[in-house]
Amino acid sequence: MNVGEKGTSEALAKIKIPSIRNGEFNKWFDDLSPEQFNRMWENKELRKKIEDRIRKPCGHHEWHLVARTPKFKEWGISMDDIKEMRTFTKDVKFVNPPGVHGGEGSTIAHNQILRIIDTSVDYETFVKRLNNWAEDRLENGKMGLQIGLRR
């Protein structure tokens, strides 16, 4: 099915989300327009599969939070960039309040990052604000972010 077609949820359900092997998912994601992507994101079954592909392989913290993937798509961020700019969860250490990924302080940190994304007018604003946040919230400041995110 052509994802550009005005389709029903039945037609959307027939869409096959590629695997992550050989960069198939990344290419598929990058080739979609934001409008095409948003139609699929609104379908719960497809969204679950897309979120799963973004998170693979597991064990990473996505600074481009998966829940806000449509915003990053709108800003033109490639899936290669989204995946390359992740940090191993074992290396994410929060301060103010202290904690580790998945532990105390993690929910607060995630909610703060969601607010940064939601209130940023463009990608560069998001990245600059993420750096400011990191200086206050990560053990190593902005050095705790991947190099592609540091400003």
Tab-separated table of N, CA and C in Angstrom:
chain	number	residue	atom	x	y	z
A	1	MET	N	0.839	-1.185	0.000
A	1	MET	CA	0.000	0.000	0.000
A	1	MET	C	0.873	1.234	0.000
A	2	ASN	N	0.458	2.226	-0.688
A	2	ASN	CA	1.139	3.510	-0.701
A	2	ASN	C	0.682	4.282	0.531
A	3	VAL	N	1.628	4.613	1.422
A	3	VAL	CA	1.241	5.290	2.657
A	3	VAL	C	0.772	6.710	2.401
A	4	GLY	N	0.939	7.197	1.190
A	4	GLY	CA	0.453	8.520	0.854
A	4	GLY	C	-1.028	8.525	0.542
A	5	GLU	N	-1.595	7.352	0.312
A	5	GLU	CA	-3.023	7.271	0.011
A	5	GLU	C	-3.843	7.634	1.233
A	6	LYS	N	-4.993	8.232	0.962
A	6	LYS	CA	-5.933	8.465	2.060
A	6	LYS	C	-6.530	7.099	2.360
A	7	GLY	N	-6.165	6.540	3.499
A	7	GLY	CA	-6.579	5.172	3.757
A	7	GLY	C	-7.360	5.011	5.028
A	8	THR	N	-7.921	3.846	5.140
A	8	THR	CA	-8.654	3.491	6.347
A	8	THR	C	-7.692	2.846	7.320
A	9	SER	N	-8.147	2.629	8.533
A	9	SER	CA	-7.293	1.955	9.503
A	9	SER	C	-7.002	0.530	9.058
A	10	GLU	N	-7.900	-0.062	8.251
A	10	GLU	CA	-7.643	-1.409	7.720
A	10	GLU	C	-6.453	-1.379	6.777
A	11	ALA	N	-6.395	-0.355	5.922
A	11	ALA	CA	-5.274	-0.230	4.991
A	11	ALA	C	-3.979	0.026	5.754
A	12	LEU	N	-4.040	0.854	6.779
A	12	LEU	CA	-2.851	1.121	7.584
A	12	LEU	C	-2.363	-0.150	8.267
A	13	ALA	N	-3.297	-0.976	8.717
A	13	ALA	CA	-2.930	-2.206	9.419
A	13	ALA	C	-2.158	-3.167	8.521
A	14	LYS	N	-2.280	-3.018	7.201
A	14	LYS	CA	-1.578	-3.900	6.263
A	14	LYS	C	-0.138	-3.461	6.018
A	15	ILE	N	0.224	-2.294	6.488
A	15	ILE	CA	1.580	-1.785	6.280
A	15	ILE	C	2.561	-2.624	7.083
A	16	LYS	N	3.641	-3.004	6.443
A	16	LYS	CA	4.698	-3.773	7.094
A	16	LYS	C	5.814	-2.814	7.492
A	17	ILE	N	6.124	-2.782	8.761
A	17	ILE	CA	7.227	-1.961	9.251
A	17	ILE	C	8.501	-2.790	9.090
A	18	PRO	N	9.484	-2.287	8.344
A	18	PRO	CA	10.704	-3.071	8.112
A	18	PRO	C	11.473	-3.360	9.400
A	19	SER	N	12.299	-4.382	9.333
A	19	SER	CA	13.149	-4.721	10.475
A	19	SER	C	14.309	-3.724	10.530
A	20	ILE	N	15.078	-3.803	11.610
A	20	ILE	CA	16.225	-2.911	11.742
A	20	ILE	C	17.444	-3.441	10.984
A	21	ARG	N	17.352	-4.683	10.488
A	21	ARG	CA	18.481	-5.280	9.770
A	21	ARG	C	18.878	-4.450	8.559
A	22	ASN	N	20.169	-4.314	8.366
A	22	ASN	CA	20.739	-3.630	7.198
A	22	ASN	C	20.225	-2.203	7.024
A	23	GLY	N	19.822	-1.575	8.104
A	23	GLY	CA	19.357	-0.195	8.027
A	23	GLY	C	18.018	-0.025	7.333
A	24	GLU	N	17.273	-1.130	7.152
A	24	GLU	CA	15.989	-1.068	6.433
A	24	GLU	C	14.999	-0.132	7.118
A	25	PHE	N	14.881	-0.236	8.432
A	25	PHE	CA	13.934	0.619	9.144
A	25	PHE	C	14.339	2.086	9.029
A	26	ASN	N	15.627	2.358	9.208
A	26	ASN	CA	16.096	3.746	9.140
A	26	ASN	C	15.779	4.367	7.784
A	27	LYS	N	16.027	3.626	6.702
A	27	LYS	CA	15.749	4.137	5.352
A	27	LYS	C	14.247	4.357	5.175
A	28	TRP	N	13.461	3.399	5.620
A	28	TRP	CA	12.001	3.506	5.527
A	28	TRP	C	11.522	4.768	6.245
A	29	PHE	N	11.996	4.978	7.475
A	29	PHE	CA	11.616	6.156	8.258
A	29	PHE	C	12.004	7.435	7.522
A	30	ASP	N	13.233	7.493	7.060
A	30	ASP	CA	13.728	8.708	6.407
A	30	ASP	C	12.986	9.021	5.116
A	31	ASP	N	12.513	7.988	4.420
A	31	ASP	CA	11.820	8.190	3.142
A	31	ASP	C	10.376	8.666	3.304
A	32	LEU	N	9.817	8.540	4.490
A	32	LEU	CA	8.435	8.979	4.723
A	32	LEU	C	8.369	10.494	4.894
A	33	SER	N	7.298	11.080	4.418
A	33	SER	CA	7.052	12.492	4.719
A	33	SER	C	6.531	12.566	6.157
A	34	PRO	N	6.618	13.725	6.798
A	34	PRO	CA	6.036	13.837	8.143
A	34	PRO	C	4.548	13.484	8.163
A	35	GLU	N	3.827	13.840	7.118
A	35	GLU	CA	2.390	13.538	7.068
A	35	GLU	C	2.150	12.031	7.006
A	36	GLN	N	2.923	11.332	6.168
A	36	GLN	CA	2.793	9.880	6.073
A	36	GLN	C	3.121	9.237	7.420
A	37	PHE	N	4.217	9.698	8.013
A	37	PHE	CA	4.620	9.143	9.300
A	37	PHE	C	3.541	9.364	10.357
A	38	ASN	N	2.989	10.562	10.419
A	38	ASN	CA	1.973	10.870	11.434
A	38	ASN	C	0.738	9.993	11.297
A	39	ARG	N	0.341	9.675	10.054
A	39	ARG	CA	-0.823	8.793	9.864
A	39	ARG	C	-0.557	7.420	10.472
A	40	MET	N	0.649	6.931	10.286
A	40	MET	CA	0.980	5.621	10.857
A	40	MET	C	1.131	5.704	12.374
A	41	TRP	N	1.714	6.769	12.869
A	41	TRP	CA	1.931	6.956	14.307
A	41	TRP	C	0.611	6.963	15.061
A	42	GLU	N	-0.431	7.449	14.427
A	42	GLU	CA	-1.750	7.515	15.063
A	42	GLU	C	-2.413	6.145	15.195
A	43	ASN	N	-1.930	5.148	14.455
A	43	ASN	CA	-2.447	3.789	14.544
A	43	ASN	C	-1.685	3.072	15.665
A	44	LYS	N	-2.384	2.647	16.707
A	44	LYS	CA	-1.728	2.086	17.894
A	44	LYS	C	-0.830	0.894	17.581
A	45	GLU	N	-1.283	0.004	16.703
A	45	GLU	CA	-0.484	-1.182	16.384
A	45	GLU	C	0.794	-0.806	15.653
A	46	LEU	N	0.675	0.093	14.678
A	46	LEU	CA	1.861	0.526	13.944
A	46	LEU	C	2.801	1.311	14.854
A	47	ARG	N	2.237	2.158	15.675
A	47	ARG	CA	3.066	2.956	16.582
A	47	ARG	C	3.894	2.057	17.487
A	48	LYS	N	3.281	1.018	18.023
A	48	LYS	CA	4.003	0.093	18.899
A	48	LYS	C	5.183	-0.541	18.162
A	49	LYS	N	4.971	-0.934	16.921
A	49	LYS	CA	6.051	-1.530	16.128
A	49	LYS	C	7.146	-0.512	15.833
A	50	ILE	N	6.746	0.703	15.493
A	50	ILE	CA	7.722	1.760	15.206
A	50	ILE	C	8.550	2.061	16.454
A	51	GLU	N	7.889	2.214	17.583
A	51	GLU	CA	8.601	2.484	18.837
A	51	GLU	C	9.591	1.365	19.146
A	52	ASP	N	9.181	0.130	18.914
A	52	ASP	CA	10.046	-1.024	19.150
A	52	ASP	C	11.303	-0.944	18.287
A	53	ARG	N	11.146	-0.597	17.017
A	53	ARG	CA	12.296	-0.510	16.101
A	53	ARG	C	13.243	0.621	16.516
A	54	ILE	N	12.681	1.734	16.960
A	54	ILE	CA	13.517	2.865	17.371
A	54	ILE	C	14.358	2.485	18.588
A	55	ARG	N	13.798	1.711	19.486
A	55	ARG	CA	14.489	1.362	20.733
A	55	ARG	C	15.518	0.248	20.564
A	56	LYS	N	15.544	-0.405	19.422
A	56	LYS	CA	16.489	-1.514	19.229
A	56	LYS	C	17.808	-0.992	18.703
A	57	PRO	N	18.928	-1.567	19.110
A	57	PRO	CA	19.009	-2.528	20.202
A	57	PRO	C	18.749	-1.850	21.541
A	58	CYS	N	18.296	-2.646	22.468
A	58	CYS	CA	17.936	-2.127	23.791
A	58	CYS	C	19.186	-1.706	24.564
A	59	GLY	N	18.946	-1.073	25.698
A	59	GLY	CA	20.057	-0.689	26.561
A	59	GLY	C	20.572	0.714	26.324
A	60	HIS	N	19.821	1.502	25.550
A	60	HIS	CA	20.225	2.874	25.253
A	60	HIS	C	19.177	3.868	25.745
A	61	HIS	N	19.638	5.066	26.086
A	61	HIS	CA	18.724	6.168	26.378
A	61	HIS	C	18.653	7.035	25.134
A	62	GLU	N	17.444	7.233	24.633
A	62	GLU	CA	17.233	8.080	23.465
A	62	GLU	C	17.017	9.509	23.944
A	63	TRP	N	17.948	10.391	23.636
A	63	TRP	CA	17.774	11.808	23.970
A	63	TRP	C	16.676	12.414	23.112
A	64	HIS	N	16.478	11.830	21.934
A	64	HIS	CA	15.340	12.173	21.077
A	64	HIS	C	14.227	11.229	21.533
A	65	LEU	N	13.514	11.620	22.569
A	65	LEU	CA	12.570	10.707	23.217
A	65	LEU	C	11.604	10.098	22.210
A	66	VAL	N	11.460	8.778	22.295
A	66	VAL	CA	10.634	8.026	21.352
A	66	VAL	C	9.214	8.584	21.294
A	67	ALA	N	8.679	8.984	22.422
A	67	ALA	CA	7.306	9.510	22.457
A	67	ALA	C	7.135	10.763	21.601
A	68	ARG	N	8.225	11.437	21.265
A	68	ARG	CA	8.149	12.663	20.462
A	68	ARG	C	8.754	12.482	19.069
A	69	THR	N	8.826	11.259	18.607
A	69	THR	CA	9.371	10.989	17.276
A	69	THR	C	8.712	11.829	16.187
A	70	PRO	N	7.388	12.038	16.196
A	70	PRO	CA	6.800	12.881	15.143
A	70	PRO	C	7.401	14.290	15.086
A	71	LYS	N	7.763	14.851	16.218
A	71	LYS	CA	8.370	16.188	16.243
A	71	LYS	C	9.749	16.151	15.588
A	72	PHE	N	10.531	15.110	15.878
A	72	PHE	CA	11.860	15.010	15.275
A	72	PHE	C	11.758	14.757	13.775
A	73	LYS	N	10.757	13.990	13.376
A	73	LYS	CA	10.501	13.777	11.949
A	73	LYS	C	10.167	15.113	11.289
A	74	GLU	N	9.297	15.887	11.913
A	74	GLU	CA	8.918	17.211	11.401
A	74	GLU	C	10.149	18.109	11.261
A	75	TRP	N	11.088	17.993	12.194
A	75	TRP	CA	12.299	18.806	12.161
A	75	TRP	C	13.348	18.262	11.192
A	76	GLY	N	13.059	17.123	10.548
A	76	GLY	CA	13.969	16.579	9.542
A	76	GLY	C	15.141	15.785	10.091
A	77	ILE	N	15.010	15.254	11.281
A	77	ILE	CA	16.090	14.481	11.890
A	77	ILE	C	16.020	13.043	11.381
A	78	SER	N	17.141	12.542	10.876
A	78	SER	CA	17.170	11.185	10.321
A	78	SER	C	17.174	10.151	11.443
A	79	MET	N	16.739	8.946	11.106
A	79	MET	CA	16.757	7.870	12.089
A	79	MET	C	18.198	7.488	12.425
A	80	ASP	N	19.110	7.585	11.465
A	80	ASP	CA	20.518	7.326	11.782
A	80	ASP	C	20.983	8.274	12.885
A	81	ASP	N	20.644	9.558	12.758
A	81	ASP	CA	21.047	10.523	13.784
A	81	ASP	C	20.387	10.222	15.122
A	82	ILE	N	19.111	9.906	15.101
A	82	ILE	CA	18.406	9.586	16.346
A	82	ILE	C	19.095	8.429	17.057
A	83	LYS	N	19.457	7.404	16.302
A	83	LYS	CA	20.070	6.220	16.912
A	83	LYS	C	21.530	6.453	17.293
A	84	GLU	N	22.253	7.239	16.492
A	84	GLU	CA	23.662	7.492	16.803
A	84	GLU	C	23.833	8.378	18.026
A	85	MET	N	22.834	9.187	18.327
A	85	MET	CA	22.951	10.118	19.449
A	85	MET	C	22.270	9.591	20.706
A	86	ARG	N	22.409	8.279	20.936
A	86	ARG	CA	21.895	7.669	22.162
A	86	ARG	C	23.068	7.409	23.102
A	87	THR	N	22.749	7.187	24.354
A	87	THR	CA	23.759	6.896	25.374
A	87	THR	C	23.378	5.580	26.038
A	88	PHE	N	24.371	4.747	26.330
A	88	PHE	CA	24.076	3.523	27.070
A	88	PHE	C	23.404	3.905	28.386
A	89	THR	N	22.319	3.210	28.712
A	89	THR	CA	21.581	3.558	29.929
A	89	THR	C	22.464	3.448	31.170
A	90	LYS	N	23.406	2.524	31.169
A	90	LYS	CA	24.293	2.363	32.329
A	90	LYS	C	25.170	3.594	32.543
A	91	ASP	N	25.331	4.411	31.500
A	91	ASP	CA	26.180	5.600	31.592
A	91	ASP	C	25.402	6.880	31.903
A	92	VAL	N	24.073	6.782	32.014
A	92	VAL	CA	23.252	7.968	32.292
A	92	VAL	C	23.091	8.102	33.802
A	93	LYS	N	23.722	9.155	34.346
A	93	LYS	CA	23.666	9.395	35.790
A	93	LYS	C	23.170	10.815	36.029
A	94	PHE	N	22.044	10.898	36.739
A	94	PHE	CA	21.408	12.182	37.004
A	94	PHE	C	21.882	12.782	38.324
A	95	VAL	N	21.817	14.093	38.390
A	95	VAL	CA	22.007	14.836	39.636
A	95	VAL	C	20.813	15.781	39.762
A	96	ASN	N	20.579	16.280	40.936
A	96	ASN	CA	19.506	17.285	41.167
A	96	ASN	C	18.122	16.854	40.716
A	97	PRO	N	17.484	15.824	41.118
A	97	PRO	CA	17.894	14.856	42.124
A	97	PRO	C	18.763	13.764	41.512
A	98	PRO	N	19.558	13.122	42.355
A	98	PRO	CA	20.437	12.064	41.862
A	98	PRO	C	19.652	10.824	41.455
A	99	GLY	N	20.234	10.066	40.559
A	99	GLY	CA	19.610	8.815	40.144
A	99	GLY	C	20.232	8.295	38.865
A	100	VAL	N	19.737	7.152	38.449
A	100	VAL	CA	20.197	6.517	37.213
A	100	VAL	C	18.990	6.273	36.325
A	101	HIS	N	19.255	5.977	35.067
A	101	HIS	CA	18.173	5.702	34.123
A	101	HIS	C	17.323	4.563	34.664
A	102	GLY	N	16.025	4.788	34.723
A	102	GLY	CA	15.098	3.781	35.225
A	102	GLY	C	14.920	3.808	36.731
A	103	GLY	N	15.713	4.615	37.422
A	103	GLY	CA	15.619	4.691	38.875
A	103	GLY	C	15.107	6.049	39.320
A	104	GLU	N	15.405	6.376	40.583
A	104	GLU	CA	14.982	7.673	41.120
A	104	GLU	C	15.574	8.799	40.284
A	105	GLY	N	14.818	9.820	40.081
A	105	GLY	CA	15.272	10.952	39.283
A	105	GLY	C	15.012	10.784	37.805
A	106	SER	N	14.808	9.554	37.361
A	106	SER	CA	14.623	9.279	35.936
A	106	SER	C	13.305	9.840	35.403
A	107	THR	N	12.225	9.654	36.138
A	107	THR	CA	10.922	10.158	35.683
A	107	THR	C	10.940	11.677	35.591
A	108	ILE	N	11.527	12.317	36.589
A	108	ILE	CA	11.629	13.780	36.560
A	108	ILE	C	12.418	14.212	35.332
A	109	ALA	N	13.544	13.558	35.093
A	109	ALA	CA	14.389	13.908	33.947
A	109	ALA	C	13.635	13.731	32.635
A	110	HIS	N	12.953	12.618	32.480
A	110	HIS	CA	12.207	12.381	31.241
A	110	HIS	C	11.115	13.431	31.045
A	111	ASN	N	10.415	13.764	32.107
A	111	ASN	CA	9.372	14.793	32.001
A	111	ASN	C	9.960	16.152	31.643
A	112	GLN	N	11.134	16.447	32.180
A	112	GLN	CA	11.790	17.713	31.836
A	112	GLN	C	12.198	17.736	30.362
A	113	ILE	N	12.718	16.624	29.872
A	113	ILE	CA	13.117	16.559	28.456
A	113	ILE	C	11.888	16.662	27.560
A	114	LEU	N	10.798	16.020	27.947
A	114	LEU	CA	9.554	16.151	27.172
A	114	LEU	C	9.134	17.615	27.065
A	115	ARG	N	9.225	18.336	28.175
A	115	ARG	CA	8.862	19.763	28.154
A	115	ARG	C	9.803	20.567	27.256
A	116	ILE	N	11.082	20.222	27.278
A	116	ILE	CA	12.045	20.913	26.409
A	116	ILE	C	11.656	20.704	24.950
A	117	ILE	N	11.352	19.473	24.580
A	117	ILE	CA	10.954	19.175	23.196
A	117	ILE	C	9.678	19.930	22.851
A	118	ASP	N	8.686	19.815	23.707
A	118	ASP	CA	7.366	20.386	23.423
A	118	ASP	C	7.372	21.904	23.313
A	119	THR	N	8.306	22.559	23.958
A	119	THR	CA	8.325	24.022	23.941
A	119	THR	C	9.411	24.599	23.035
A	120	SER	N	10.120	23.744	22.315
A	120	SER	CA	11.155	24.221	21.388
A	120	SER	C	10.539	24.488	20.023
A	121	VAL	N	10.905	25.612	19.426
A	121	VAL	CA	10.337	25.991	18.128
A	121	VAL	C	11.045	25.311	16.964
A	122	ASP	N	12.278	24.839	17.193
A	122	ASP	CA	13.019	24.144	16.145
A	122	ASP	C	14.065	23.236	16.802
A	123	TYR	N	14.755	22.467	15.958
A	123	TYR	CA	15.701	21.479	16.475
A	123	TYR	C	16.867	22.134	17.209
A	124	GLU	N	17.410	23.187	16.647
A	124	GLU	CA	18.566	23.832	17.281
A	124	GLU	C	18.199	24.383	18.662
A	125	THR	N	17.001	24.910	18.791
A	125	THR	CA	16.534	25.379	20.100
A	125	THR	C	16.465	24.208	21.071
A	126	PHE	N	15.927	23.081	20.614
A	126	PHE	CA	15.872	21.877	21.454
A	126	PHE	C	17.268	21.485	21.925
A	127	VAL	N	18.223	21.421	20.998
A	127	VAL	CA	19.571	20.967	21.352
A	127	VAL	C	20.229	21.930	22.344
A	128	LYS	N	20.115	23.211	22.110
A	128	LYS	CA	20.707	24.188	23.042
A	128	LYS	C	20.082	24.072	24.428
A	129	ARG	N	18.773	23.913	24.463
A	129	ARG	CA	18.086	23.791	25.748
A	129	ARG	C	18.411	22.462	26.428
A	130	LEU	N	18.602	21.403	25.646
A	130	LEU	CA	19.013	20.116	26.210
A	130	LEU	C	20.402	20.242	26.839
A	131	ASN	N	21.302	20.984	26.199
A	131	ASN	CA	22.636	21.220	26.759
A	131	ASN	C	22.547	21.964	28.088
A	132	ASN	N	21.716	22.992	28.140
A	132	ASN	CA	21.535	23.734	29.396
A	132	ASN	C	20.993	22.817	30.487
A	133	TRP	N	20.012	21.990	30.116
A	133	TRP	CA	19.436	21.026	31.057
A	133	TRP	C	20.524	20.066	31.548
A	134	ALA	N	21.338	19.557	30.614
A	134	ALA	CA	22.373	18.579	30.953
A	134	ALA	C	23.384	19.151	31.947
A	135	GLU	N	23.700	20.423	31.809
A	135	GLU	CA	24.649	21.047	32.741
A	135	GLU	C	24.136	20.982	34.181
A	136	ASP	N	22.831	21.040	34.355
A	136	ASP	CA	22.233	20.980	35.691
A	136	ASP	C	21.863	19.575	36.143
A	137	ARG	N	21.607	18.667	35.192
A	137	ARG	CA	20.989	17.391	35.553
A	137	ARG	C	21.844	16.155	35.326
A	138	LEU	N	22.921	16.245	34.545
A	138	LEU	CA	23.758	15.069	34.301
A	138	LEU	C	25.063	15.178	35.083
A	139	GLU	N	25.519	14.043	35.561
A	139	GLU	CA	26.740	13.998	36.360
A	139	GLU	C	27.915	14.674	35.644
A	140	ASN	N	28.035	14.483	34.353
A	140	ASN	CA	29.134	15.075	33.590
A	140	ASN	C	28.690	16.275	32.764
A	141	GLY	N	27.579	16.883	33.140
A	141	GLY	CA	27.081	18.031	32.385
A	141	GLY	C	26.805	17.660	30.939
A	142	LYS	N	27.011	18.601	30.033
A	142	LYS	CA	26.715	18.325	28.624
A	142	LYS	C	27.650	17.280	28.033
A	143	MET	N	28.759	16.981	28.714
A	143	MET	CA	29.650	15.917	28.241
A	143	MET	C	28.975	14.548	28.369
A	144	GLY	N	27.888	14.478	29.114
A	144	GLY	CA	27.108	13.248	29.215
A	144	GLY	C	26.221	13.009	28.011
A	145	LEU	N	26.135	14.003	27.129
A	145	LEU	CA	25.383	13.861	25.874
A	145	LEU	C	26.325	13.356	24.785
A	146	GLN	N	25.767	12.744	23.775
A	146	GLN	CA	26.576	12.336	22.630
A	146	GLN	C	27.125	13.577	21.934
A	147	ILE	N	28.265	13.436	21.287
A	147	ILE	CA	28.959	14.579	20.699
A	147	ILE	C	28.089	15.350	19.709
A	148	GLY	N	27.234	14.664	18.972
A	148	GLY	CA	26.368	15.331	18.007
A	148	GLY	C	25.317	16.225	18.635
A	149	LEU	N	25.132	16.089	19.939
A	149	LEU	CA	24.155	16.913	20.656
A	149	LEU	C	24.801	18.045	21.448
A	150	ARG	N	26.123	18.032	21.539
A	150	ARG	CA	26.795	19.045	22.365
A	150	ARG	C	26.918	20.370	21.630
A	151	ARG	N	26.633	21.448	22.345
A	151	ARG	CA	26.783	22.801	21.783
A	151	ARG	C	27.555	23.649	22.760
